[in-house]
PDB file of C-alpha atoms in Angstrom:
ATOM      1  CA  MET G   1     -80.987-114.680  52.196  1.00  0.00           C
ATOM      2  CA  LYS G   2     -84.214-113.821  50.197  1.00  0.00           C
ATOM      3  CA  ARG G   3     -87.654-114.858  51.933  1.00  0.00           C
ATOM      4  CA  GLU G   4     -87.999-117.620  49.538  1.00  0.00           C
ATOM      5  CA  ASP G   5     -84.664-119.077  50.605  1.00  0.00           C
ATOM      6  CA  GLN G   6     -85.386-118.511  54.325  1.00  0.00           C
ATOM      7  CA  LYS G   7     -88.613-120.547  53.698  1.00  0.00           C
ATOM      8  CA  ARG G   8     -86.572-123.354  52.046  1.00  0.00           C
ATOM      9  CA  ASN G   9     -84.183-123.290  54.861  1.00  0.00           C
ATOM     10  CA  LYS G  10     -86.903-123.505  57.571  1.00  0.00           C
ATOM     11  CA  GLU G  11     -88.469-126.464  55.615  1.00  0.00           C
ATOM     12  CA  LEU G  12     -85.267-128.426  55.525  1.00  0.00           C
ATOM     13  CA  GLU G  13     -84.749-127.661  59.251  1.00  0.00           C
ATOM     14  CA  LYS G  14     -88.294-128.837  59.923  1.00  0.00           C
ATOM     15  CA  ASN G  15     -87.663-132.165  57.865  1.00  0.00           C
ATOM     16  CA  ILE G  16     -84.411-133.002  59.628  1.00  0.00           C
ATOM     17  CA  SER G  17     -86.265-132.333  63.093  1.00  0.00           C
ATOM     18  CA  LEU G  18     -89.120-134.827  62.096  1.00  0.00           C
ATOM     19  CA  MET G  19     -86.631-137.399  60.733  1.00  0.00           C
ATOM     20  CA  MET G  20     -84.553-137.180  64.144  1.00  0.00           C
ATOM     21  CA  LYS G  21     -87.880-137.740  66.057  1.00  0.00           C
ATOM     22  CA  GLU G  22     -88.424-140.876  63.995  1.00  0.00           C
ATOM     23  CA  CYS G  23     -84.982-142.306  63.785  1.00  0.00           C
ATOM     24  CA  PRO G  24     -84.987-143.887  67.134  1.00  0.00           C
ATOM     25  CA  LYS G  25     -88.063-146.047  66.244  1.00  0.00           C
ATOM     26  CA  ARG G  26     -86.035-147.488  63.103  1.00  0.00           C
ATOM     27  CA  TYR G  27     -83.087-148.079  65.390  1.00  0.00           C
ATOM     28  CA  LYS G  28     -84.715-149.383  68.380  1.00  0.00           C
ATOM     29  CA  GLN G  29     -82.964-152.656  68.387  1.00  0.00           C
ATOM     30  CA  GLN G  30     -79.513-150.695  68.439  1.00  0.00           C
ATOM     31  CA  LYS G  31     -80.882-148.479  71.383  1.00  0.00           C
ATOM     32  CA  LEU G  32     -80.536-145.188  69.451  1.00  0.00           C
ATOM     33  CA  LYS G  33     -82.039-142.519  71.344  1.00  0.00           C
ATOM     34  CA  LYS G  34     -82.945-138.760  70.896  1.00  0.00           C
ATOM     35  CA  LYS G  35     -82.168-135.848  73.346  1.00  0.00           C
ATOM     36  CA  ASP G  36     -82.781-132.294  72.314  1.00  0.00           C
ATOM     37  CA  TYR G  37     -80.675-131.618  69.098  1.00  0.00           C
ATOM     38  CA  MET G  38     -78.756-135.084  69.471  1.00  0.00           C
ATOM     39  CA  LEU G  39     -79.214-138.705  68.673  1.00  0.00           C
ATOM     40  CA  TRP G  40     -77.262-140.923  71.024  1.00  0.00           C
ATOM     41  CA  THR G  41     -76.530-144.497  71.896  1.00  0.00           C
ATOM     42  CA  ILE G  42     -74.007-146.443  74.279  1.00  0.00           C
ATOM     43  CA  ARG G  43     -71.894-149.351  73.089  1.00  0.00           C
ATOM     44  CA  ASN G  44     -69.054-151.044  74.888  1.00  0.00           C
ATOM     45  CA  ASN G  45     -68.975-148.417  77.623  1.00  0.00           C
ATOM     46  CA  MET G  46     -68.731-145.710  75.101  1.00  0.00           C
ATOM     47  CA  ILE G  47     -71.274-142.961  74.555  1.00  0.00           C
ATOM     48  CA  TYR G  48     -71.854-141.750  71.214  1.00  0.00           C
ATOM     49  CA  GLY G  49     -73.827-138.558  69.974  1.00  0.00           C
ATOM     50  CA  ILE G  50     -74.964-137.850  66.299  1.00  0.00           C
ATOM     51  CA  MET G  51     -76.098-134.578  65.105  1.00  0.00           C
ATOM     52  CA  PRO G  52     -77.476-134.101  61.784  1.00  0.00           C
ATOM     53  CA  SER G  53     -78.298-130.733  60.304  1.00  0.00           C
ATOM     54  CA  ALA G  54     -79.774-129.483  56.902  1.00  0.00           C
ATOM     55  CA  GLY G  55     -80.401-125.974  55.547  1.00  0.00           C
ATOM     56  CA  ILE G  56     -79.650-123.655  52.639  1.00  0.00           C
ATOM     57  CA  ARG G  57     -75.987-122.709  52.550  1.00  0.00           C
ATOM     58  CA  GLU G  58     -75.557-118.956  52.390  1.00  0.00           C
ATOM     59  CA  SER G  59     -72.521-118.680  50.111  1.00  0.00           C
ATOM     60  CA  ASP G  60     -74.233-120.409  47.128  1.00  0.00           C
ATOM     61  CA  LEU G  61     -77.981-121.037  48.327  1.00  0.00           C
ATOM     62  CA  LYS G  62     -77.577-124.686  47.834  1.00  0.00           C
ATOM     63  CA  PRO G  63     -79.489-127.169  49.890  1.00  0.00           C
ATOM     64  CA  VAL G  64     -76.943-129.145  52.192  1.00  0.00           C
ATOM     65  CA  MET G  65     -77.097-131.780  54.820  1.00  0.00           C
ATOM     66  CA  SER G  66     -74.423-132.387  57.404  1.00  0.00           C
ATOM     67  CA  PHE G  67     -73.474-134.733  60.217  1.00  0.00           C
ATOM     68  CA  PHE G  68     -70.947-134.824  63.183  1.00  0.00           C
ATOM     69  CA  VAL G  69     -70.254-137.582  65.452  1.00  0.00           C
ATOM     70  CA  LYS G  70     -69.056-137.059  69.141  1.00  0.00           C
ATOM     71  CA  TYR G  71     -67.870-139.764  71.454  1.00  0.00           C
ATOM     72  CA  LYS G  72     -66.114-140.480  74.782  1.00  0.00           C
ATOM     73  CA  PRO G  73     -65.773-143.276  77.464  1.00  0.00           C
ATOM     74  CA  MET G  74     -68.519-143.411  79.915  1.00  0.00           C
ATOM     75  CA  TRP G  75     -65.968-143.426  82.903  1.00  0.00           C
ATOM     76  CA  ILE G  76     -64.822-139.867  82.065  1.00  0.00           C
ATOM     77  CA  ASP G  77     -67.823-138.119  83.111  1.00  0.00           C
ATOM     78  CA  ASP G  78     -68.177-140.322  86.351  1.00  0.00           C
ATOM     79  CA  LEU G  79     -64.619-139.197  87.163  1.00  0.00           C
ATOM     80  CA  LEU G  80     -65.307-135.432  86.708  1.00  0.00           C
ATOM     81  CA  TRP G  81     -68.425-135.849  88.930  1.00  0.00           C
ATOM     82  CA  ASP G  82     -66.175-137.514  91.515  1.00  0.00           C
ATOM     83  CA  VAL G  83     -63.744-134.696  91.484  1.00  0.00           C
ATOM     84  CA  ILE G  84     -66.261-131.817  91.517  1.00  0.00           C
ATOM     85  CA  GLY G  85     -68.516-133.261  94.230  1.00  0.00           C
ATOM     86  CA  MET G  86     -71.360-134.090  91.956  1.00  0.00           C
ATOM     87  CA  GLU G  87     -71.373-137.851  92.287  1.00  0.00           C
ATOM     88  CA  SER G  88     -75.384-137.919  92.271  1.00  0.00           C
ATOM     89  CA  ASN G  89     -75.277-137.059  88.583  1.00  0.00           C
ATOM     90  CA  LYS G  90     -74.478-140.688  88.066  1.00  0.00           C
ATOM     91  CA  GLN G  91     -77.775-141.695  88.942  1.00  0.00           C
ATOM     92  CA  GLU G  92     -79.325-139.200  86.164  1.00  0.00           C
ATOM     93  CA  PRO G  93     -80.363-140.337  82.759  1.00  0.00           C
ATOM     94  CA  ASP G  94     -77.322-141.119  80.571  1.00  0.00           C
ATOM     95  CA  SER G  95     -78.766-138.447  78.103  1.00  0.00           C
ATOM     96  CA  LEU G  96     -77.259-136.001  80.679  1.00  0.00           C
ATOM     97  CA  ARG G  97     -73.678-137.035  79.466  1.00  0.00           C
ATOM     98  CA  VAL G  98     -74.505-135.933  75.835  1.00  0.00           C
ATOM     99  CA  VAL G  99     -76.162-132.512  76.289  1.00  0.00           C
ATOM    100  CA  GLY G 100     -75.443-131.602  79.994  1.00  0.00           C
ATOM    101  CA  ALA G 101     -73.347-128.751  81.179  1.00  0.00           C
ATOM    102  CA  PHE G 102     -71.345-130.412  83.787  1.00  0.00           C
ATOM    103  CA  THR G 103     -69.930-132.980  81.332  1.00  0.00           C
ATOM    104  CA  VAL G 104     -66.456-133.620  79.747  1.00  0.00           C
ATOM    105  CA  GLY G 105     -66.139-132.575  76.123  1.00  0.00           C
ATOM    106  CA  ALA G 106     -66.265-135.427  73.597  1.00  0.00           C
ATOM    107  CA  ALA G 107     -64.049-136.103  70.475  1.00  0.00           C
ATOM    108  CA  ARG G 108     -65.653-134.963  67.367  1.00  0.00           C
ATOM    109  CA  ILE G 109     -65.588-136.065  63.821  1.00  0.00           C
ATOM    110  CA  TYR G 110     -67.121-133.798  61.107  1.00  0.00           C
ATOM    111  CA  LEU G 111     -68.310-135.678  58.087  1.00  0.00           C
ATOM    112  CA  ASP G 112     -68.198-134.175  54.669  1.00  0.00           C
ATOM    113  CA  THR G 113     -71.099-131.687  53.792  1.00  0.00           C
ATOM    114  CA  ILE G 114     -73.594-133.207  51.451  1.00  0.00           C
ATOM    115  CA  GLU G 115     -74.924-131.051  48.598  1.00  0.00           C
ATOM    116  CA  LEU G 116     -78.437-132.225  48.170  1.00  0.00           C
ATOM    117  CA  GLU G 117     -79.873-132.889  44.578  1.00  0.00           C
ATOM    118  CA  SER G 118     -83.522-132.404  45.723  1.00  0.00           C
ATOM    119  CA  GLU G 119     -85.326-131.009  48.517  1.00  0.00           C
ATOM    120  CA  THR G 120     -88.279-133.608  48.460  1.00  0.00           C
ATOM    121  CA  THR G 121     -89.151-135.445  51.745  1.00  0.00           C
ATOM    122  CA  GLU G 122     -88.396-138.763  50.020  1.00  0.00           C
ATOM    123  CA  TYR G 123     -84.970-137.651  48.845  1.00  0.00           C
ATOM    124  CA  LEU G 124     -84.029-136.058  52.093  1.00  0.00           C
ATOM    125  CA  GLU G 125     -85.023-139.365  54.118  1.00  0.00           C
ATOM    126  CA  LYS G 126     -82.869-141.405  51.763  1.00  0.00           C
ATOM    127  CA  VAL G 127     -79.824-139.309  52.245  1.00  0.00           C
ATOM    128  CA  PHE G 128     -80.516-138.901  55.932  1.00  0.00           C
ATOM    129  CA  TYR G 129     -80.995-142.743  56.654  1.00  0.00           C
ATOM    130  CA  ASP G 130     -78.159-143.804  54.295  1.00  0.00           C
ATOM    131  CA  ASN G 131     -75.689-141.567  56.449  1.00  0.00           C
ATOM    132  CA  ILE G 132     -77.195-142.770  59.731  1.00  0.00           C
ATOM    133  CA  GLU G 133     -76.730-146.370  58.650  1.00  0.00           C
ATOM    134  CA  THR G 134     -73.157-145.882  57.670  1.00  0.00           C
ATOM    135  CA  ILE G 135     -72.297-143.834  60.978  1.00  0.00           C
ATOM    136  CA  MET G 136     -74.214-146.569  63.105  1.00  0.00           C
ATOM    137  CA  SER G 137     -72.072-149.317  61.543  1.00  0.00           C
ATOM    138  CA  GLN G 138     -68.785-147.689  62.182  1.00  0.00           C
ATOM    139  CA  LEU G 139     -69.309-146.487  65.796  1.00  0.00           C
ATOM    140  CA  GLU G 140     -67.451-149.248  67.355  1.00  0.00           C
ATOM    141  CA  ASN G 141     -64.259-148.014  65.419  1.00  0.00           C
ATOM    142  CA  LEU G 142     -64.330-144.996  67.722  1.00  0.00           C
ATOM    143  CA  THR G 143     -62.803-146.513  70.815  1.00  0.00           C
ATOM    144  CA  GLU G 144     -61.549-145.150  74.100  1.00  0.00           C
ATOM    145  CA  GLU G 145     -57.958-145.342  72.637  1.00  0.00           C
ATOM    146  CA  LYS G 146     -59.126-142.990  69.827  1.00  0.00           C
ATOM    147  CA  TYR G 147     -60.654-140.705  72.213  1.00  0.00           C
ATOM    148  CA  ILE G 148     -57.347-140.416  74.260  1.00  0.00           C
ATOM    149  CA  ASP G 149     -55.293-139.969  71.059  1.00  0.00           C
ATOM    150  CA  TYR G 150     -57.789-137.150  69.955  1.00  0.00           C
ATOM    151  CA  LEU G 151     -57.134-135.384  73.385  1.00  0.00           C
ATOM    152  CA  TYR G 152     -53.364-135.252  72.954  1.00  0.00           C
ATOM    153  CA  THR G 153     -53.267-134.453  69.251  1.00  0.00           C
ATOM    154  CA  GLU G 154     -56.184-132.163  68.736  1.00  0.00           C
ATOM    155  CA  LYS G 155     -55.130-128.535  68.998  1.00  0.00           C
ATOM    156  CA  TYR G 156     -58.170-127.317  70.804  1.00  0.00           C
ATOM    157  CA  ALA G 157     -58.621-130.208  73.000  1.00  0.00           C
ATOM    158  CA  ASP G 158     -59.265-128.729  76.713  1.00  0.00           C
ATOM    159  CA  GLU G 159     -56.893-129.614  79.500  1.00  0.00           C
ATOM    160  CA  TYR G 160     -59.683-130.641  81.839  1.00  0.00           C
ATOM    161  CA  SER G 161     -60.448-133.709  79.841  1.00  0.00           C
ATOM    162  CA  LYS G 162     -56.660-134.487  79.628  1.00  0.00           C
ATOM    163  CA  VAL G 163     -55.947-134.466  83.294  1.00  0.00           C
ATOM    164  CA  LEU G 164     -58.876-136.697  83.887  1.00  0.00           C
ATOM    165  CA  VAL G 165     -57.519-139.295  81.612  1.00  0.00           C
ATOM    166  CA  ALA G 166     -54.079-138.935  83.336  1.00  0.00           C
ATOM    167  CA  ILE G 167     -55.836-139.538  86.740  1.00  0.00           C
ATOM    168  CA  HIS G 168     -57.709-142.607  85.143  1.00  0.00           C
ATOM    169  CA  GLN G 169     -54.431-143.970  83.948  1.00  0.00           C
ATOM    170  CA  GLY G 170     -52.751-143.252  87.260  1.00  0.00           C
ATOM    171  CA  ASP G 171     -49.999-141.078  85.511  1.00  0.00           C
ATOM    172  CA  ARG G 172     -48.601-138.901  88.153  1.00  0.00           C
ATOM    173  CA  ASN G 173     -46.133-137.356  86.062  1.00  0.00           C
ATOM    174  CA  ARG G 174     -48.578-136.331  83.361  1.00  0.00           C
ATOM    175  CA  ILE G 175     -50.878-134.996  86.027  1.00  0.00           C
ATOM    176  CA  LYS G 176     -48.119-132.738  87.384  1.00  0.00           C
ATOM    177  CA  GLU G 177     -47.430-131.498  83.825  1.00  0.00           C
ATOM    178  CA  LEU G 178     -51.134-130.708  83.267  1.00  0.00           C
ATOM    179  CA  ILE G 179     -52.059-129.060  86.569  1.00  0.00           C
ATOM    180  CA  ASP G 180     -50.085-126.047  85.582  1.00  0.00           C
ATOM    181  CA  THR G 181     -51.862-125.717  82.198  1.00  0.00           C
ATOM    182  CA  ILE G 182     -55.347-125.372  84.055  1.00  0.00           C
ATOM    183  CA  ASP G 183     -56.211-121.754  84.885  1.00  0.00           C
ATOM    184  CA  GLY G 184     -58.035-120.810  87.973  1.00  0.00           C
ATOM    185  CA  ASN G 185     -61.276-119.888  85.766  1.00  0.00           C
ATOM    186  CA  GLY G 186     -62.270-123.259  85.145  1.00  0.00           C
ATOM    187  CA  ARG G 187     -65.665-123.811  83.392  1.00  0.00           C
ATOM    188  CA  PHE G 188     -66.801-126.292  86.251  1.00  0.00           C
ATOM    189  CA  ILE G 189     -67.716-124.446  89.402  1.00  0.00           C
ATOM    190  CA  ASN G 190     -69.693-126.095  91.984  1.00  0.00           C
ATOM    191  CA  GLU G 191     -70.688-124.767  95.272  1.00  0.00           C
ATOM    192  CA  GLY G 192     -68.786-121.637  94.478  1.00  0.00           C
ATOM    193  CA  LYS G 193     -65.513-123.604  94.165  1.00  0.00           C
ATOM    194  CA  LEU G 194     -63.473-123.597  91.066  1.00  0.00           C
ATOM    195  CA  TYR G 195     -62.571-126.858  89.078  1.00  0.00           C
ATOM    196  CA  LYS G 196     -58.904-126.502  90.012  1.00  0.00           C
ATOM    197  CA  ASP G 197     -59.561-126.280  93.592  1.00  0.00           C
ATOM    198  CA  TRP G 198     -61.758-129.300  93.470  1.00  0.00           C
ATOM    199  CA  LEU G 199     -59.071-131.172  91.432  1.00  0.00           C
ATOM    200  CA  MET G 200     -56.308-130.267  93.953  1.00  0.00           C
ATOM    201  CA  GLU G 201     -58.447-131.629  96.837  1.00  0.00           C
ATOM    202  CA  TYR G 202     -59.278-134.739  94.837  1.00  0.00           C
ATOM    203  CA  LEU G 203     -55.696-135.313  94.123  1.00  0.00           C
ATOM    204  CA  ASN G 204     -54.537-134.890  97.535  1.00  0.00           C
ATOM    205  CA  ARG G 205     -57.231-137.123  98.972  1.00  0.00           C
ATOM    206  CA  GLU G 206     -56.387-139.896  96.221  1.00  0.00           C
ATOM    207  CA  GLN G 207     -52.745-139.495  97.055  1.00  0.00           C
ATOM    208  CA  LEU G 208     -51.975-138.785  93.395  1.00  0.00           C
ATOM    209  CA  MET G 209     -49.820-135.575  94.023  1.00  0.00           C
TER     210      MET G 209
END
């Protein structure tokens, strides 16, 4: 990418960052907030994250803007923290559930990349807020049921999340099926103990095995 295009790219990134900072003010009534690189909100015990981005596409040097939405039920992080001995996380700000390391992966929807007709601030703001408006109006269609469907149909959905859903549903048969798919090198290590070790202790304590 030439220096001129790098400059364009930085300007687009700067604009999207500024719009993200301003966005919660426009959507204060809907309780939209910002944490790091993510806009987020809670509705009906579901937590939603919106990640916008803009830049110069390297393949053709066209300006583009894109969005992806992530969502999950609030209870799934609570259950993870119960399992791995981090119950105190429930007292932390809810933004932890969006960007925290010890949290459950969310279902994701990647929206179509938008090729921008202009790079002016006014045009970028229009595209940005038109899309935010559309996303906000459709969040409630992303339900707990859709999250669970995503876990069991998405090829790359992790087994950690699936077993937590099975625990929540009290599905002993599915729990037993999933236990063997979780390796010993789980990503959630607390107090030197692996996720699978915490999980087995929890299941025995709750008489789910």
